[in-house]
Short mmCIF file of C-alpha atoms in Angstrom, two decimals:
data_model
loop_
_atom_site.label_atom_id
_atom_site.label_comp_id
_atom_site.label_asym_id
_atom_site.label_seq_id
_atom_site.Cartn_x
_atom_site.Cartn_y
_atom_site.Cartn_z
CA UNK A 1 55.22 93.55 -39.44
CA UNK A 2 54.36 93.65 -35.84
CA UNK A 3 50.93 96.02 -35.39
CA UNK A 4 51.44 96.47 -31.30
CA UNK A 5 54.15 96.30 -28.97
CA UNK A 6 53.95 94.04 -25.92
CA UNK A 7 55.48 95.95 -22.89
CA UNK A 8 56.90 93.75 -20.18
CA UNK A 9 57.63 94.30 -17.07
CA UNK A 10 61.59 92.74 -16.89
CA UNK A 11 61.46 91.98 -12.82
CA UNK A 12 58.45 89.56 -13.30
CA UNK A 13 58.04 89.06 -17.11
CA UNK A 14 54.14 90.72 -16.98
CA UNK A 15 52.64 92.64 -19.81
CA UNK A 16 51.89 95.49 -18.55
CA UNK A 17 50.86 98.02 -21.15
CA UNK A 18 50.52 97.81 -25.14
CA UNK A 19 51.20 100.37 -27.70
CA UNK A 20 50.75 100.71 -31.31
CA UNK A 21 53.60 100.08 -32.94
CA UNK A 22 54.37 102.90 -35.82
CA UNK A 23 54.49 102.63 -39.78
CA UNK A 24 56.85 103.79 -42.46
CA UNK A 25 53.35 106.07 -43.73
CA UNK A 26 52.63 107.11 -39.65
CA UNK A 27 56.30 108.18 -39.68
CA UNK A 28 55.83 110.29 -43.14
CA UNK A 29 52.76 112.13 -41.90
CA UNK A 30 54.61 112.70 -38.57
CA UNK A 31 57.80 114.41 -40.97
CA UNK A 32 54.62 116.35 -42.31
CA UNK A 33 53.17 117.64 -39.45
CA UNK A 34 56.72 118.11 -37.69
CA UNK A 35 58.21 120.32 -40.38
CA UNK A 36 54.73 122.84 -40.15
CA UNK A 37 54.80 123.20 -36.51
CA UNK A 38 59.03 123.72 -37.04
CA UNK A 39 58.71 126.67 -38.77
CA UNK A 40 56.52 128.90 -35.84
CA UNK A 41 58.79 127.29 -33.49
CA UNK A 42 62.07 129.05 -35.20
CA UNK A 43 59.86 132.12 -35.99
CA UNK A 44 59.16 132.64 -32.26
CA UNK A 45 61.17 135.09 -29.85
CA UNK A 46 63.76 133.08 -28.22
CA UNK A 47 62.39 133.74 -24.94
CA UNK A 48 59.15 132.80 -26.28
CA UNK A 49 60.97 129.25 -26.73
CA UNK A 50 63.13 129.24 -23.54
CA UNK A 51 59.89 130.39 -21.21
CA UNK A 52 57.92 126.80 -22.69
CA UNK A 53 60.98 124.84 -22.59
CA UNK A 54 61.08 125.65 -18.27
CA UNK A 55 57.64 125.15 -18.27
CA UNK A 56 58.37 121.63 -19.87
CA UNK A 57 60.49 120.76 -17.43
CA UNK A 58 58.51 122.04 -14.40
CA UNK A 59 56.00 119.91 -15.69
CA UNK A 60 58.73 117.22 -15.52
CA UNK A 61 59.08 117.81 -11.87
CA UNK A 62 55.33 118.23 -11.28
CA UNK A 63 55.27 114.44 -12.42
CA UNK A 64 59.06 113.01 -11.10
CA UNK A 65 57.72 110.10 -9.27
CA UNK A 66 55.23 109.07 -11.09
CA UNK A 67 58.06 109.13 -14.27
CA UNK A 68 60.26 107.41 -12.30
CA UNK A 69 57.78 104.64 -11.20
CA UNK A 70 56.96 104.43 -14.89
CA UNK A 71 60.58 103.49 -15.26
CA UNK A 72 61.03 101.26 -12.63
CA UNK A 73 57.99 98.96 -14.33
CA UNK A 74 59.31 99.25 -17.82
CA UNK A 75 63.00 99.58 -17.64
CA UNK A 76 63.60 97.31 -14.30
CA UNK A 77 65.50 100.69 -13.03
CA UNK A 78 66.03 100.81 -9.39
CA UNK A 79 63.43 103.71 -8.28
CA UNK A 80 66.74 105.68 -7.35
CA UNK A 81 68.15 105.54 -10.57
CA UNK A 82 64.41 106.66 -12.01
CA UNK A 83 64.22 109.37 -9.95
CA UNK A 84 67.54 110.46 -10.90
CA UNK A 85 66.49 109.90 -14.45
CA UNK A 86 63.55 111.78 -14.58
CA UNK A 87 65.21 114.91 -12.50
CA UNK A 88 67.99 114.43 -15.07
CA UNK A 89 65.29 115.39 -17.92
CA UNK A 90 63.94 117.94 -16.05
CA UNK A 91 67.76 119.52 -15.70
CA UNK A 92 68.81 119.11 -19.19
CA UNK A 93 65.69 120.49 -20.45
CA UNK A 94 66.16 123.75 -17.76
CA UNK A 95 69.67 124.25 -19.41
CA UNK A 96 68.78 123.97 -22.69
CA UNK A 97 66.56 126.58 -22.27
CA UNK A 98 69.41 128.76 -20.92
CA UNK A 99 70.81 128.12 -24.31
CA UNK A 100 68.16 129.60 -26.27
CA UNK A 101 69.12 133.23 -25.71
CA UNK A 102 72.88 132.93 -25.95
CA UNK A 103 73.01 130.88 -29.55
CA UNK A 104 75.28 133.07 -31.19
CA UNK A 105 76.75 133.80 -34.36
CA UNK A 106 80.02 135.56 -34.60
CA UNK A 107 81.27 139.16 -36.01
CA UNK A 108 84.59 138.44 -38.22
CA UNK A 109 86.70 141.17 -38.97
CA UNK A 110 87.49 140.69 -43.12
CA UNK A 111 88.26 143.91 -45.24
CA UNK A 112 85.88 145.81 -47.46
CA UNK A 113 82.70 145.30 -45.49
CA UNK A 114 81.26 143.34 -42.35
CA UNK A 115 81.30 138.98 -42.10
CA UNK A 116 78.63 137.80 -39.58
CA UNK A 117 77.58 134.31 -39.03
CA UNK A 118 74.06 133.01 -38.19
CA UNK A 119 73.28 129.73 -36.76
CA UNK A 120 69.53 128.78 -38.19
CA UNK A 121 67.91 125.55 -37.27
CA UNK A 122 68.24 122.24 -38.84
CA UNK A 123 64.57 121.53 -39.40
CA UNK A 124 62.68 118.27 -38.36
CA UNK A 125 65.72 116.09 -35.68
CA UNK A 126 64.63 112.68 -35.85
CA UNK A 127 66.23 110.61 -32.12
CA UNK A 128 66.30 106.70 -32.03
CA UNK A 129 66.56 106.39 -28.14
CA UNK A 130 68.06 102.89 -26.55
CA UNK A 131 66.06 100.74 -24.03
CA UNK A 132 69.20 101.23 -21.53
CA UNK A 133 68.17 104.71 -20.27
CA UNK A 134 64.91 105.28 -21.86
CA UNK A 135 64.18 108.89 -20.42
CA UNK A 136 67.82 110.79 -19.94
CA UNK A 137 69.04 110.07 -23.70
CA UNK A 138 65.74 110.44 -25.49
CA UNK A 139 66.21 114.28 -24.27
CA UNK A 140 69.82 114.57 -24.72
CA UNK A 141 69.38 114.54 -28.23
CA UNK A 142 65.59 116.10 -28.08
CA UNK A 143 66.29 119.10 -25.24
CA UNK A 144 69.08 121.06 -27.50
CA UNK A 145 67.10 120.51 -30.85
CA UNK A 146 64.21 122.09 -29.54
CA UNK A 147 65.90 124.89 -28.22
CA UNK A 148 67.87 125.90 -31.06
CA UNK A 149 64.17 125.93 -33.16
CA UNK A 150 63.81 122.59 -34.40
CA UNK A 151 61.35 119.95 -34.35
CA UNK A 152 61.48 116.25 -32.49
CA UNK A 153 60.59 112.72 -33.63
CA UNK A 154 61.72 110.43 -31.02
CA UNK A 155 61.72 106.83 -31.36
CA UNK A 156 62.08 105.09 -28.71
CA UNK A 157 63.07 101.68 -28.25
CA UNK A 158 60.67 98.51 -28.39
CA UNK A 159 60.68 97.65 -24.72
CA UNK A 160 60.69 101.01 -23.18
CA UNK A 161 58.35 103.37 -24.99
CA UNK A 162 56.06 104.44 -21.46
CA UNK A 163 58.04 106.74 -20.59
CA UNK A 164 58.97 108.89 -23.91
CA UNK A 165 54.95 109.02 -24.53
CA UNK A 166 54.07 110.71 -21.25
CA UNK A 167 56.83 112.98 -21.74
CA UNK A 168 54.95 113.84 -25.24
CA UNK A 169 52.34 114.24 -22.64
CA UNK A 170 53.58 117.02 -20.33
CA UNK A 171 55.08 118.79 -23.11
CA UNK A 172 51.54 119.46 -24.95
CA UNK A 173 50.14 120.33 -21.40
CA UNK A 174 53.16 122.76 -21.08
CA UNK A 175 52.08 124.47 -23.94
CA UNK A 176 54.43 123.31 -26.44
CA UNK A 177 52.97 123.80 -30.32
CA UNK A 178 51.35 120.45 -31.22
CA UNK A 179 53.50 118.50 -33.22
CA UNK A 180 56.73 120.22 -32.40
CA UNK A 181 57.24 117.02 -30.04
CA UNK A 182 56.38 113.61 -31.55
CA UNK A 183 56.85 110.15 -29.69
CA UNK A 184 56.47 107.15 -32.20
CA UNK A 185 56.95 103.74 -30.80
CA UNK A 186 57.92 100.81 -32.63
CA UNK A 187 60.21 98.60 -34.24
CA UNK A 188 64.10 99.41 -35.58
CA UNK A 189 63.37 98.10 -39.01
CA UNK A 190 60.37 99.88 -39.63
CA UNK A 191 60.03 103.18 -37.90
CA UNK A 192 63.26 103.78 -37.57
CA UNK A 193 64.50 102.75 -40.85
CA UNK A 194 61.53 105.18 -42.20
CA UNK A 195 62.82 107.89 -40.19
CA UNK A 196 66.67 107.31 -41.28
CA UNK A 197 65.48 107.11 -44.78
CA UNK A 198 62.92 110.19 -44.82
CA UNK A 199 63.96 112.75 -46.95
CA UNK A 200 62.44 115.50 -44.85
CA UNK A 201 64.28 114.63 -41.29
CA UNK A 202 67.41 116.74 -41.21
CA UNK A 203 69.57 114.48 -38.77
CA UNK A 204 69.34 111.19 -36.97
CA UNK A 205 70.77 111.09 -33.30
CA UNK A 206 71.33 107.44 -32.98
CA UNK A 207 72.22 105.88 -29.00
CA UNK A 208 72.69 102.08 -29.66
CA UNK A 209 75.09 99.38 -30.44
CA UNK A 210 77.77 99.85 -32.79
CA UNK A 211 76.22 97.58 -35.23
CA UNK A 212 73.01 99.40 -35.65
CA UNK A 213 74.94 102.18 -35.69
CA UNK A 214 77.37 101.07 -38.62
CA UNK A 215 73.88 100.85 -40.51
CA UNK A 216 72.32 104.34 -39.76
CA UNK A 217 75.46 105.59 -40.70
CA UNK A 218 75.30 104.40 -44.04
CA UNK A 219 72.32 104.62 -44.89
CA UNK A 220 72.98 109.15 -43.67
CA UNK A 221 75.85 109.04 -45.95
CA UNK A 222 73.82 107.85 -48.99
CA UNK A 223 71.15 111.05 -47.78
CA UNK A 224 74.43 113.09 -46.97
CA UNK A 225 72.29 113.40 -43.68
CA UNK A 226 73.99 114.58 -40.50
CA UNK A 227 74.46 112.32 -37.54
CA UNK A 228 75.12 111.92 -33.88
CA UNK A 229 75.83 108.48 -32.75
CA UNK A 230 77.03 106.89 -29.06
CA UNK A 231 77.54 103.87 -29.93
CA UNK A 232 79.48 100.80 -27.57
CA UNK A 233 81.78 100.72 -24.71
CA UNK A 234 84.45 98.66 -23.32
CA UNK A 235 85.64 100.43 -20.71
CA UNK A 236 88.63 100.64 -18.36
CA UNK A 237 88.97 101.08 -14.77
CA UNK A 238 93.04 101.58 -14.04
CA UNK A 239 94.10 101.41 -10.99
CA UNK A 240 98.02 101.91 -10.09
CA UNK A 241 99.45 100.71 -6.78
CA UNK A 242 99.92 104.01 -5.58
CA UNK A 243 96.12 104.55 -5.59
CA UNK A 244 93.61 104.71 -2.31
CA UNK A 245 93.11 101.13 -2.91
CA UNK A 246 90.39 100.84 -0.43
CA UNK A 247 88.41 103.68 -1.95
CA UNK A 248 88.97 102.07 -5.87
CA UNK A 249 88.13 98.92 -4.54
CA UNK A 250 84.73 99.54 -3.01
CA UNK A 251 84.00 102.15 -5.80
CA UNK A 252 84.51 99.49 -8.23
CA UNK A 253 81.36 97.18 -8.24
CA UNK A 254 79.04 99.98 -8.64
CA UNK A 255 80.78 100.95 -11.96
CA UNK A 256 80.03 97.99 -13.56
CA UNK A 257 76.72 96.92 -11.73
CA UNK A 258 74.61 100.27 -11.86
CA UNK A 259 71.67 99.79 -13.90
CA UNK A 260 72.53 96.06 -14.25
CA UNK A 261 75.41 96.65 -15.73
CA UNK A 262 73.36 97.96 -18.86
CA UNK A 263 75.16 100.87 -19.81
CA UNK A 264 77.86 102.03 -22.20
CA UNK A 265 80.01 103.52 -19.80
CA UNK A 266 80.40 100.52 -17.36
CA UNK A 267 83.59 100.11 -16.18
CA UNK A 268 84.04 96.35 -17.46
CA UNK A 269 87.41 95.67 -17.81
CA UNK A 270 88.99 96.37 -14.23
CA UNK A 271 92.72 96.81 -14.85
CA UNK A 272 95.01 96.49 -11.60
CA UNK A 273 98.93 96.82 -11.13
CA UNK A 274 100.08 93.97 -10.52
CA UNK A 275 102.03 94.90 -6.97
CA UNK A 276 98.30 95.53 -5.70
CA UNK A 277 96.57 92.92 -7.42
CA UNK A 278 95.75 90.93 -4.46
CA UNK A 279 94.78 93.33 -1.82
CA UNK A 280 92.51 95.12 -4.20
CA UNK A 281 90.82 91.63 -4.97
CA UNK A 282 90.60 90.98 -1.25
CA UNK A 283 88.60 94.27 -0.91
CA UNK A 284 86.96 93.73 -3.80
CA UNK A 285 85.69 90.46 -4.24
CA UNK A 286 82.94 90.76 -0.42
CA UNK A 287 81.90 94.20 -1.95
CA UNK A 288 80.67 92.58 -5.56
CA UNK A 289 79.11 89.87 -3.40
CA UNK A 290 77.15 91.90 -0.95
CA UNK A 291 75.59 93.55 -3.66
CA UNK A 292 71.01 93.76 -3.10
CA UNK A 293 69.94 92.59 -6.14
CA UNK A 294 66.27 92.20 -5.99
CA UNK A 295 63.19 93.86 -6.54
CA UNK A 296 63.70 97.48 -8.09
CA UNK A 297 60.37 99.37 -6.09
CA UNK A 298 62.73 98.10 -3.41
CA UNK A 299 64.79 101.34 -1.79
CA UNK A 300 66.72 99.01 -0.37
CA UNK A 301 67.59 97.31 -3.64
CA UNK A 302 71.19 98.55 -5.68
CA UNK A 303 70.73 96.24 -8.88
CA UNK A 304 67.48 95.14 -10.74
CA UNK A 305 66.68 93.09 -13.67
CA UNK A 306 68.13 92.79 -17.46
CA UNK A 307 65.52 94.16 -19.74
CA UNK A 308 64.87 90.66 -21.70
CA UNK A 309 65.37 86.88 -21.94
CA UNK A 310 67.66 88.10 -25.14
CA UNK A 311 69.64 89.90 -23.23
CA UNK A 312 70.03 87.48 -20.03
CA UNK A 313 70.87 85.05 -22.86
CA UNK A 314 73.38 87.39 -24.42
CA UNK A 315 75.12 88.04 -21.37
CA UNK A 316 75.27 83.98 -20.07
CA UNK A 317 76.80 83.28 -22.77
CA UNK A 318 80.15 84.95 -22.25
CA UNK A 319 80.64 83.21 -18.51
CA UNK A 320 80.76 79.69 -18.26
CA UNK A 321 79.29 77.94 -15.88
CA UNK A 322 82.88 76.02 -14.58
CA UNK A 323 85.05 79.97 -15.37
CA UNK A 324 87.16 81.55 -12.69
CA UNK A 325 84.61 83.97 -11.29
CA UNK A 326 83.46 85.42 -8.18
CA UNK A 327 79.46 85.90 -8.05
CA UNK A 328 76.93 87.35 -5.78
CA UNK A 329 73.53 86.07 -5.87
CA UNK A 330 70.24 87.11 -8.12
CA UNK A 331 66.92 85.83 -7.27
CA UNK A 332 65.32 82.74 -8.89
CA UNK A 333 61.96 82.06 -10.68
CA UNK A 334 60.15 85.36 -12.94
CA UNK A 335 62.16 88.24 -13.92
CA UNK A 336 65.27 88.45 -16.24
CA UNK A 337 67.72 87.78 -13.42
CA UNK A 338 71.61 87.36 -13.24
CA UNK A 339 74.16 88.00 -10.39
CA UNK A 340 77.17 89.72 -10.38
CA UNK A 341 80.07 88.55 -11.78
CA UNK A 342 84.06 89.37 -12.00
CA UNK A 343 85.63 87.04 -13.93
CA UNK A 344 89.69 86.27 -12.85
CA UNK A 345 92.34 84.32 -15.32
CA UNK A 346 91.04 85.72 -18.19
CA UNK A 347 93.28 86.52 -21.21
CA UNK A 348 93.04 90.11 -22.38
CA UNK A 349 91.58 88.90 -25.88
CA UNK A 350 89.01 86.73 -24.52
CA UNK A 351 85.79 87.48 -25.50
CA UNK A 352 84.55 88.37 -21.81
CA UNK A 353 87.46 91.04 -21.89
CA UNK A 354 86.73 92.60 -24.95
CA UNK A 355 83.46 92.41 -26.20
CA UNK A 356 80.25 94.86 -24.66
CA UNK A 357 78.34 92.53 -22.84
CA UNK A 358 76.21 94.64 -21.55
CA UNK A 359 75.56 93.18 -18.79
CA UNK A 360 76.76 92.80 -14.51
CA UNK A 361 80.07 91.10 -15.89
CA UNK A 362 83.44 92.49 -15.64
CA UNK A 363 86.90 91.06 -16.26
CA UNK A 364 90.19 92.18 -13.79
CA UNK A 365 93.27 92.22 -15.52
CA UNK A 366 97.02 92.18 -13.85
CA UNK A 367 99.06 94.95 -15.52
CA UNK A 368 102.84 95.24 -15.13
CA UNK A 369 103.60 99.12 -15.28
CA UNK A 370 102.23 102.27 -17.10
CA UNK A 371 102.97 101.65 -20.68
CA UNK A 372 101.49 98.33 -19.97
CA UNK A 373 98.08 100.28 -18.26
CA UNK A 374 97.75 101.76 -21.35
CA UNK A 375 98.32 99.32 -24.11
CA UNK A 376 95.83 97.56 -22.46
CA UNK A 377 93.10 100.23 -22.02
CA UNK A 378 93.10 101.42 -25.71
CA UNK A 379 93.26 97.63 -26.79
CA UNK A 380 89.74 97.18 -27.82
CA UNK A 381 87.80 99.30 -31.18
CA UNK A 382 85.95 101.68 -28.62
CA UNK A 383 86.93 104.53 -26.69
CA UNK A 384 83.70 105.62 -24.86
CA UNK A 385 85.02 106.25 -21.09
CA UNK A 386 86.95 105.38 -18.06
CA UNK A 387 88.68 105.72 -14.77
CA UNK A 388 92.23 105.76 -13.70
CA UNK A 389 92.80 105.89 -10.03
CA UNK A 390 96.13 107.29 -8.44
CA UNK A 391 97.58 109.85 -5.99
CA UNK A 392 100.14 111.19 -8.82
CA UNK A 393 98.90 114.04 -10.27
CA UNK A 394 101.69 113.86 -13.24
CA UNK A 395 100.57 110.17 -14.08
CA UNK A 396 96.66 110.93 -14.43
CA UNK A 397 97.40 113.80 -16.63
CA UNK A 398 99.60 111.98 -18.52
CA UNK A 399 97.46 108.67 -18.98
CA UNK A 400 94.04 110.49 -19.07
CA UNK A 401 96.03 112.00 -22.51
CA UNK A 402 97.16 108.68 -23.24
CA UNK A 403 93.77 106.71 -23.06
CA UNK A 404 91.69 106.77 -26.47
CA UNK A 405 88.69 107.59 -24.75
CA UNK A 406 86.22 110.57 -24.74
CA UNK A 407 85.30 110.92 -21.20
CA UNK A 408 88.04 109.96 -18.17
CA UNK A 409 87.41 109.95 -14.82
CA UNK A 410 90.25 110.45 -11.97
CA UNK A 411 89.57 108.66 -8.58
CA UNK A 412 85.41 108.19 -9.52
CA UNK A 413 83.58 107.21 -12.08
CA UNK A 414 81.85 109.77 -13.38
CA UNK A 415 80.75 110.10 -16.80
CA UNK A 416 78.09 112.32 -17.72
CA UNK A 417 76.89 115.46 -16.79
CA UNK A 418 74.55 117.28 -18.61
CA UNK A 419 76.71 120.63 -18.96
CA UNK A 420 79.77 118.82 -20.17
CA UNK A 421 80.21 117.16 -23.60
CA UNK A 422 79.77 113.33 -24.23
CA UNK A 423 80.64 111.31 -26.70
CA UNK A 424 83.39 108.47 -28.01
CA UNK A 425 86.46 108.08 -29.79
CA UNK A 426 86.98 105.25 -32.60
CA UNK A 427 84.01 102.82 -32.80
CA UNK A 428 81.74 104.01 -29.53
CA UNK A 429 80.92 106.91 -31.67
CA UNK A 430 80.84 110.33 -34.06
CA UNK A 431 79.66 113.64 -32.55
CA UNK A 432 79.36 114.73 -28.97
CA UNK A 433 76.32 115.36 -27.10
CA UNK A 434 75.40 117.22 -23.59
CA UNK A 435 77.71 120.55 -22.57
CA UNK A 436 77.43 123.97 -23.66
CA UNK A 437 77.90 123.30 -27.32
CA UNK A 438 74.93 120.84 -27.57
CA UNK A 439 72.25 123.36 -28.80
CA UNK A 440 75.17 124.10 -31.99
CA UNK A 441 75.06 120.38 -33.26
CA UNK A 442 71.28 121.02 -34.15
CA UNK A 443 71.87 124.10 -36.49
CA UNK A 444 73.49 125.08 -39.74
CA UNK A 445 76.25 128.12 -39.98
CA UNK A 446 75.26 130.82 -42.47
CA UNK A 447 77.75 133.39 -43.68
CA UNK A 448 76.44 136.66 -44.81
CA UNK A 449 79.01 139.04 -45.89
CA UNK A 450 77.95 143.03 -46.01
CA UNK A 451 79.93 145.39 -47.93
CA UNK A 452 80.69 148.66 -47.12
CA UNK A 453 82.57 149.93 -50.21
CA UNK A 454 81.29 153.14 -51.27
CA UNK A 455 79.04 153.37 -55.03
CA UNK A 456 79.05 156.78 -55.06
CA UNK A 457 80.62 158.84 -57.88
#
């Protein structure tokens, strides 16, 4: 069992911090000391709860670069996707507090007497963050299940722990109850097998690959133990001829390349009618190459680092070196480095095509018409996200309903936003996160029924 974890810096393979790495007993006394500071926490006046919640997240903003700096050194973020992180945590924690006040129950009309519901808090919420986005996901799942009264223990992942700590940090100096917000690093197996497995953690919100995923799952249902899980992507990017080809073109390599292509929702598998195949290629083969890639303190710089050698080994292995690709470049020597890549010729079942890499790789497939568009985009086990870019307004109504996928995109590639709901169809997930029923998924529904027959003789 591994007694410290080794933080490394992925642009130049440093060590640059180490942590303690968290036992099955550290994660029972944390369940302990998590479900006594719960229970004043749900007591408290919900404005009580909102007012420390804002002040959490002012102390977010008080401390947005030096977050996002954190994540540049840990993550191998470009500083403008940390800063965007970090403001993201501030936001989602600011709405969730708007939430606070306005989790209601409901007043149904049933004969003889009065039916209300009450939404009460789960109890102790226990969040196994991923490495990918270290800050933004550890509070999607921990914003909302503080606000609706319940207590945190986030695990983060192995590589990328810097950042959840000093947000235990600013949370205590916010004046958060002590306890109420628990950060404890360390490995899958151990702490977060003891927190899956703890009797006294109410739910597990997993973000991860479907595999791990597959296991937490199990391991709930033998607890009965509710679950949120986003899980893996393979995700589509349709574009039909009668698109702004020009504008899907050079919005393409960004969709698979932002944080180094390290991100369920890339847009790997770039699907293209087949009358525009070439002109879109033309465009969009000088914009993949002109990508910066280079060092992420660098404004300047639009793609940094993979996190690991496992995962720059992970992600070489699906592109040969003699495979129909076009590539940018990646600096040599330190630093978990690997240019972008499209790869052309492909079949659609190749493994390139259907597998997550997770990594700045993305296939381009011809397609022949809509049905064919289709087929192809909900031919694969997930159904995280996508993008399907035309001028007919008929066609991306009728394809977004058509796509097994549970967040579409028309013309852009947006995915997330903090006030709208998130999550996957089929394998890439169960639940749904973010949006203005997140604060909900962290509570249980009580029925009370009141009667107002008459006893009186």
């Amino acid at each position: 069992m591994t007694t410290e974890l080794h933080i490394l810096n992925p642009a130049t393979e440093e060590v640059i911090a180490t942590v303690p790495a968290a036992t099955a007993a550290d994660v029972d006394t944390a369940v302990t000391r998590a479900a006594h500071a719960r229970r004043a926490w749900a007591a408290a006046a919900p404005a009580d709860r909102a007012r420390l919640l804002r002040r959490f997240a002012a102390a977010v903003d008080d401390h947005l670069e030096e977050l996002a700096l954190l994540e540049v050194r840990e993550a191998g973020h470009t500083v403008g996707n940390a800063r965007w992180e970090a403001g993201n945590v501030r936001d989602l924690l600011d709405y969730a507090a708007g939430g606070v006040e306005r989790l209601t129950g409901r007043q149904i009309p049933v004969p003889g007497g009065i039916d209300l519901t009450i939404l009460e808090p789960l109890g102790v919420i226990g969040v196994i963050a991923p490495w990918n986005f270290p800050m933004p996901i550890a509070a999607w799942g921990t914003a909302p299940a503080l606000a609706a009264g319940n207590a945190v223990i986030l695990k983060p992942a192995e590589t990328t722990p810097l950042t959840a700590l000093r947000l235990a940090e600013l949370a205590l100096e916010a004046g958060l109850p002590e306890y109420l917000f628990q950060v404890l690093p360390g490995e899958g197996p151990v702490a977060g097998s003891a927190l899956v497995e703890h009797p006294g953690v109410a739910k597990i919100v997993f973000t991860g690959s479907t595999r791990v995923g597959k296991g937490i799952m199990a391991a709930c249902a033998d607890r009965v133990k509710r679950v949120t899980l986003e899980l893996g992507g393979k995700n589509p990017n349709i574009v039909f001829a009668d698109a702004d080809i020009e504008a899907a073109a050079l919005a393409a390599p960004m969709s698979f390349l932002d944080n180094s292509g390290q991100d369920c929702c890339a847009r790997t598998r770039i699907l293209v009618q087949r009358t525009a195949y070439d002109r879109f290629m033309e465009l969009l083969a000088p914009a993949v190459e002109k990508v910066v890639v280079g060092d992420p303190a660098d404004e300047r710089t639009q793609m940094g680092p993979l996190i690991s050698r496992a995962q720059l080994d992970r992600v070489r292995s699906y592109v040969p070196d003699d495979a129909d690709a076009v590539r940018g470049t990646a600096p040599e020597g330190p630093g978990f480095w690997y240019p972008p890549t499209l790869l052309t010729g492909l079949a659609p079942d190749a493994p390139a095509a259907t597998d997550e890499v997770f990594g700045p790789v993305a296939a381009v497939l011809p397609f022949d018409d809509e049905a064919d568009a289709v087929r192809l985009a909900n031919a694969t086990d997930y159904g995280l996200s996508g993008s399907i870019w035309t001028r007919d307004v008929g066609r991306a109504l009728r394809v977004s309903q058509a796509v097994q996928a549970g967040n579409l995109s028309v013309n852009s590639h947006s995915s997330v936003r903090y006030w709208t709901p998130f999550g996957g169809y089929k394998q890439s997930g169960v639940g749904r996160e973010l949006g203005p029923d997140a604060l909900t998924a962290f509570t249980e529904t009580k029925n009370v029924f009141i009667s107002t027959s008459s006893t009186e003789g």
